[in-house]
Coordinates of C-alpha atoms in Angstrom, one line a residue:
M1 CA 14.7 7.5 6.6
G2 CA 15.4 5.6 9.9
D3 CA 16.8 2.1 10.4
L4 CA 13.9 0.0 9.6
T5 CA 15.1 -3.4 10.9
S6 CA 15.0 -2.0 14.6
T7 CA 11.8 0.2 14.4
N8 CA 9.6 -2.6 12.4
E9 CA 10.8 -5.8 13.9
H10 CA 8.1 -8.0 15.4
R11 CA 5.4 -5.4 14.3
H12 CA 2.1 -7.4 13.9
R13 CA -0.6 -5.6 12.0
R14 CA -4.2 -6.4 13.0
A15 CA -7.5 -4.7 12.5
T16 CA -10.6 -6.5 13.4
R17 CA -13.2 -5.0 11.3
F18 CA -11.0 -6.1 8.4
G19 CA -10.8 -9.2 9.7
W20 CA -7.2 -9.9 9.2
V21 CA -3.7 -10.5 10.8
C22 CA -0.5 -9.8 9.0
A23 CA 2.9 -9.9 10.2
L24 CA 5.2 -7.2 8.8
L25 CA 8.6 -8.6 8.3
P26 CA 11.5 -6.2 9.0
L27 CA 12.0 -3.6 6.1
V28 CA 15.8 -2.9 5.5
M29 CA 17.1 -0.1 3.6
V30 CA 19.4 -0.3 0.7
T31 CA 21.9 2.5 2.3
S32 CA 25.3 3.9 1.0
G33 CA 27.7 1.2 0.6
A34 CA 25.4 -1.6 0.7
R35 CA 25.4 -4.5 -1.9
A36 CA 22.5 -5.5 -3.6
D37 CA 22.2 -9.4 -4.2
A38 CA 23.2 -11.2 -7.5
A39 CA 19.6 -10.9 -8.5
S40 CA 19.6 -7.3 -8.8
P41 CA 19.7 -5.4 -12.2
S42 CA 23.2 -4.5 -13.0
R43 CA 24.8 -1.2 -11.9
A44 CA 25.1 1.3 -14.4
S45 CA 28.1 3.3 -14.7
A46 CA 29.1 5.9 -11.9
G47 CA 26.7 8.8 -12.1
A48 CA 24.1 7.1 -14.3
K49 CA 21.0 6.2 -12.1
T50 CA 19.3 3.0 -12.4
W51 CA 17.2 0.4 -9.8
S52 CA 18.3 -1.9 -7.6
V53 CA 16.1 -4.8 -6.4
S54 CA 17.2 -7.1 -3.9
R55 CA 15.6 -9.6 -1.2
N56 CA 15.8 -9.7 2.4
G57 CA 13.9 -12.7 3.9
S58 CA 10.0 -12.1 2.5
I59 CA 10.8 -8.5 1.6
L60 CA 11.7 -7.3 -1.7
Q61 CA 13.7 -4.0 -1.5
I62 CA 13.6 -1.6 -4.5
G63 CA 16.4 1.3 -4.6
Y64 CA 17.0 3.9 -7.0
G65 CA 20.6 5.5 -7.5
S66 CA 24.0 5.1 -8.8
G67 CA 27.5 3.5 -7.8
V68 CA 27.0 1.8 -4.5
N69 CA 24.4 4.6 -3.3
F70 CA 21.1 2.8 -3.8
P71 CA 18.6 4.5 -1.2
Q72 CA 15.3 2.4 -0.9
Y73 CA 12.3 3.9 -2.5
A74 CA 9.9 1.1 -2.1
A75 CA 9.2 -2.3 -0.4
L76 CA 7.1 -5.2 -1.2
D77 CA 6.1 -7.8 1.4
L78 CA 6.0 -11.0 -0.5
S79 CA 4.2 -12.7 2.4
S80 CA 1.3 -10.5 2.0
G81 CA 1.3 -8.3 -1.1
Y82 CA 1.4 -5.2 0.6
F83 CA 3.6 -2.6 -0.9
R84 CA 5.0 0.5 0.5
M85 CA 6.5 3.8 -0.9
V86 CA 8.3 6.8 -0.1
Y87 CA 9.3 9.8 -2.0
S88 CA 12.8 10.7 -0.7
T89 CA 15.1 9.5 1.8
A90 CA 13.8 12.4 4.2
S91 CA 10.5 9.9 4.4
D92 CA 9.7 7.2 6.8
W93 CA 7.7 4.2 5.9
G94 CA 3.8 4.8 6.3
T95 CA 0.6 3.7 4.2
S96 CA 0.7 0.5 2.4
V97 CA -1.3 -0.3 -0.6
L98 CA -2.6 -3.7 -1.2
L99 CA -1.4 -5.3 -4.4
L100 CA -4.3 -8.1 -4.3
P101 CA -8.0 -7.2 -4.0
A102 CA -9.8 -7.6 -0.7
L103 CA -13.3 -9.3 -0.4
W104 CA -16.0 -10.7 1.8
S105 CA -16.9 -14.0 0.8
K106 CA -18.1 -16.7 3.3
A107 CA -18.2 -19.3 0.5
S108 CA -14.4 -18.6 -0.3
C109 CA -12.6 -16.7 2.7
P110 CA -11.6 -18.9 5.7
K111 CA -13.0 -16.3 8.1
D112 CA -15.5 -14.4 5.9
Y113 CA -12.9 -12.1 4.8
C114 CA -10.0 -12.6 2.6
Q115 CA -7.2 -9.7 2.9
G116 CA -3.5 -10.1 1.7
A117 CA -1.8 -13.4 1.0
P118 CA 1.5 -14.4 -0.5
V119 CA 2.9 -13.5 -3.9
T120 CA 5.7 -14.0 -6.2
A121 CA 7.7 -11.4 -8.0
S122 CA 9.7 -11.0 -11.1
W123 CA 11.1 -7.7 -12.5
R124 CA 13.2 -6.2 -15.3
R125 CA 13.9 -2.4 -16.5
S126 CA 12.4 -0.8 -19.3
G127 CA 14.1 2.1 -20.2
A128 CA 14.4 4.4 -17.4
D129 CA 11.5 2.4 -15.7
L130 CA 11.2 -0.7 -13.3
L131 CA 8.5 -3.3 -14.2
L132 CA 7.3 -5.8 -11.4
S133 CA 5.1 -8.7 -12.3
I134 CA 3.2 -9.7 -9.6
H135 CA 1.4 -13.1 -9.1
G136 CA -0.7 -14.6 -6.2
T137 CA -4.2 -16.1 -5.5
I138 CA -6.9 -15.0 -2.9
A139 CA -10.1 -16.8 -2.2
T140 CA -9.4 -19.0 -5.3
L141 CA -9.0 -15.9 -7.6
K142 CA -5.6 -15.7 -9.6
V143 CA -4.3 -12.4 -9.6
A144 CA -1.7 -11.2 -12.1
A145 CA -0.5 -7.3 -11.5
T146 CA 1.8 -5.2 -13.2
V147 CA 3.6 -2.4 -11.3
T148 CA 5.7 0.1 -13.4
L149 CA 7.9 2.4 -11.1
T150 CA 9.0 5.9 -12.9
P151 CA 12.1 7.2 -11.5
P152 CA 11.7 9.5 -8.4
A153 CA 11.7 13.0 -9.3
N154 CA 10.5 16.4 -7.5
R155 CA 10.2 14.6 -4.1
T156 CA 7.6 12.3 -5.9
L157 CA 7.5 8.5 -6.5
V158 CA 4.8 7.3 -8.9
A159 CA 3.8 3.6 -9.8
H160 CA 1.4 2.5 -12.1
V161 CA -0.6 -0.6 -11.4
S162 CA -2.6 -2.8 -14.1
T163 CA -4.1 -5.9 -12.6
K164 CA -6.3 -9.0 -14.1
V165 CA -8.0 -11.5 -12.3
T166 CA -9.1 -15.1 -13.3
G167 CA -12.0 -17.1 -11.6
T168 CA -15.2 -16.0 -9.6
V169 CA -16.5 -16.3 -6.0
K170 CA -20.0 -15.5 -4.3
L171 CA -19.5 -12.3 -2.5
D172 CA -21.3 -11.6 0.4
N173 CA -24.1 -8.6 0.3
R174 CA -21.7 -5.7 1.8
P175 CA -22.7 -2.6 -0.1
G176 CA -19.7 -0.5 -0.4
E177 CA -16.9 -3.2 0.6
A178 CA -17.9 -6.5 -1.1
F179 CA -15.0 -6.3 -3.3
K180 CA -12.1 -4.0 -2.8
P181 CA -9.9 -3.8 -5.9
V182 CA -7.6 -1.0 -4.5
M183 CA -7.0 -0.6 -0.8
L184 CA -4.8 1.4 1.6
A185 CA -3.9 0.4 5.0
S186 CA -2.4 2.8 7.5
M187 CA -2.4 3.7 11.5
H188 CA -4.1 6.5 13.2
D189 CA -3.9 6.0 16.9
S190 CA -4.5 9.5 17.8
S191 CA -4.1 13.3 16.8
T192 CA -0.2 13.0 17.4
R193 CA 0.4 9.4 16.9
W194 CA -0.2 8.2 13.3
D195 CA 1.2 7.1 9.9
S196 CA -1.9 8.9 8.1
R197 CA -3.5 12.2 9.7
A198 CA -6.6 12.2 7.2
A199 CA -8.3 10.6 4.3
F200 CA -9.2 12.7 1.3
I201 CA -11.2 12.4 -2.0
G202 CA -10.4 14.9 -4.6
T203 CA -9.7 18.2 -2.9
R204 CA -12.1 17.3 0.0
V205 CA -10.3 16.2 3.1
Y206 CA -12.1 13.9 5.9
R207 CA -11.0 13.6 9.2
L208 CA -10.4 10.3 10.7
P209 CA -12.9 9.4 13.5
S210 CA -12.1 7.7 17.1
S211 CA -13.6 4.5 15.4
G212 CA -16.1 3.5 12.4
W213 CA -16.4 4.8 9.2
I214 CA -14.6 7.2 7.9
I215 CA -17.4 8.0 5.2
H216 CA -20.7 7.1 6.0
H217 CA -22.1 6.9 2.5
P218 CA -19.6 5.9 -0.4
V219 CA -18.4 8.8 -2.6
A220 CA -17.7 7.9 -6.4
T221 CA -14.4 9.4 -7.7
R222 CA -11.1 8.5 -9.2
D223 CA -8.9 10.3 -6.8
F224 CA -8.6 9.3 -2.9
G225 CA -5.8 8.7 -0.6
L226 CA -4.7 9.1 3.0
R227 CA -2.7 12.3 4.2
G228 CA 0.7 11.9 5.8
G229 CA 2.8 14.5 7.3
T230 CA 5.0 14.8 10.6
S231 CA 3.5 13.2 13.7
S232 CA 5.2 12.4 17.1
L233 CA 6.2 9.1 15.5
K234 CA 7.6 9.9 12.0
N235 CA 7.6 11.8 8.7
A236 CA 5.0 9.5 6.9
P237 CA 4.2 10.3 3.0
T238 CA 1.0 11.1 1.7
I239 CA -0.3 8.0 -0.6
E240 CA -2.7 9.1 -3.3
V241 CA -4.5 6.7 -5.8
I242 CA -6.0 7.9 -9.0
L243 CA -8.2 5.2 -10.8
K244 CA -8.9 4.8 -14.2
Q245 CA -12.6 5.0 -13.7
R246 CA -14.9 6.2 -10.8
R247 CA -15.6 3.9 -8.1
P248 CA -17.3 4.2 -4.7
V249 CA -14.7 4.8 -1.9
T250 CA -15.0 4.5 1.8
G251 CA -13.1 3.2 4.8
W252 CA -13.1 2.2 8.2
L253 CA -11.0 2.9 11.4
Q254 CA -10.6 0.2 14.2
K255 CA -9.9 2.2 17.5
T256 CA -6.3 0.8 18.9
S257 CA -3.6 2.0 21.4
N258 CA -0.9 0.3 19.5
P259 CA 1.1 2.2 17.1
N260 CA 2.4 -1.0 15.4
H261 CA -1.3 -2.1 14.2
D262 CA -2.7 -1.1 11.2
N263 CA -6.2 0.1 11.9
V264 CA -7.1 2.4 9.1
G265 CA -8.6 1.1 5.9
F266 CA -9.5 3.0 2.7
W267 CA -10.6 1.5 -0.3
C268 CA -12.7 1.6 -3.4
A269 CA -15.2 -0.8 -4.1
A270 CA -17.5 -3.1 -6.2
N271 CA -20.4 -5.2 -5.8
K272 CA -19.0 -8.2 -8.0
V273 CA -15.4 -9.6 -8.7
L274 CA -13.6 -7.3 -11.3
A275 CA -11.7 -8.9 -14.1
S276 CA -9.2 -6.0 -14.5
W277 CA -8.6 -2.7 -13.3
S278 CA -5.8 0.0 -13.6
F279 CA -4.7 3.0 -11.4
S280 CA -1.7 5.1 -10.4
V281 CA -0.3 5.5 -6.7
T282 CA 1.8 8.3 -5.8
A283 CA 4.0 9.0 -2.7
E284 CA 4.7 12.5 -1.9
P285 CA 5.4 14.8 0.9
G286 CA 2.6 15.1 3.6
D287 CA 2.0 19.0 3.1
R288 CA 1.7 18.9 -0.6
L289 CA -2.1 18.4 -0.3

């Protein structure tokens, strides 16, 4: 995995269709010889693998390993609620999953659309797993999410997410995008410059357009994601979402020539504010699907 301090410095994520601007702070690897701060879970004896959590600015760094070798497998941007995962140290960072819902509401969003907001996080180990408790507020909705990370194995990292929302807002009339409980954000500039090369629903693959709707008519499914792989920029993971229940899925690509801008959104939707939902998200090699 590359040095994310230099490659991600001063990156600005923007997509006019989504109505948001988010600056991604540097994500720094926990590498061999790095010392996690005092807030990290205590180290197990040499050879017994466990989780390490440390904070670098607004980035929560999550590593897994033993002794003083804790490669970073996940990162949470506390300023936005964006969560990224990799399946091994052979993978670079790519697609993000939003831990807060996104929504269209002229009544509650300053610019009609709300996506990403600051979150707080606490964590503890539960057996071999790591449990993150995430809290944030978006468009007056109070959101609490629990993220359970299982130990990486077989070049796969899985997180189970359970979310609850308190409050209500008046949503705009936007079929297929009014309320997005689960959303993936990524980048696709061209056939050679991308973090995600295609979208998929179940076993069906959808080519990403030069701009516009990825799927013109939402498809009801439990299984969707963005396929990674090796581009001219990086080796990015495939990110797959498995919902607890079927929901309509669609997405949008905003044309860009800046590889530092997230211009792909792929989400499941509802026409009302949901009180709760659950899903799993998996990071795996791009050639798996």
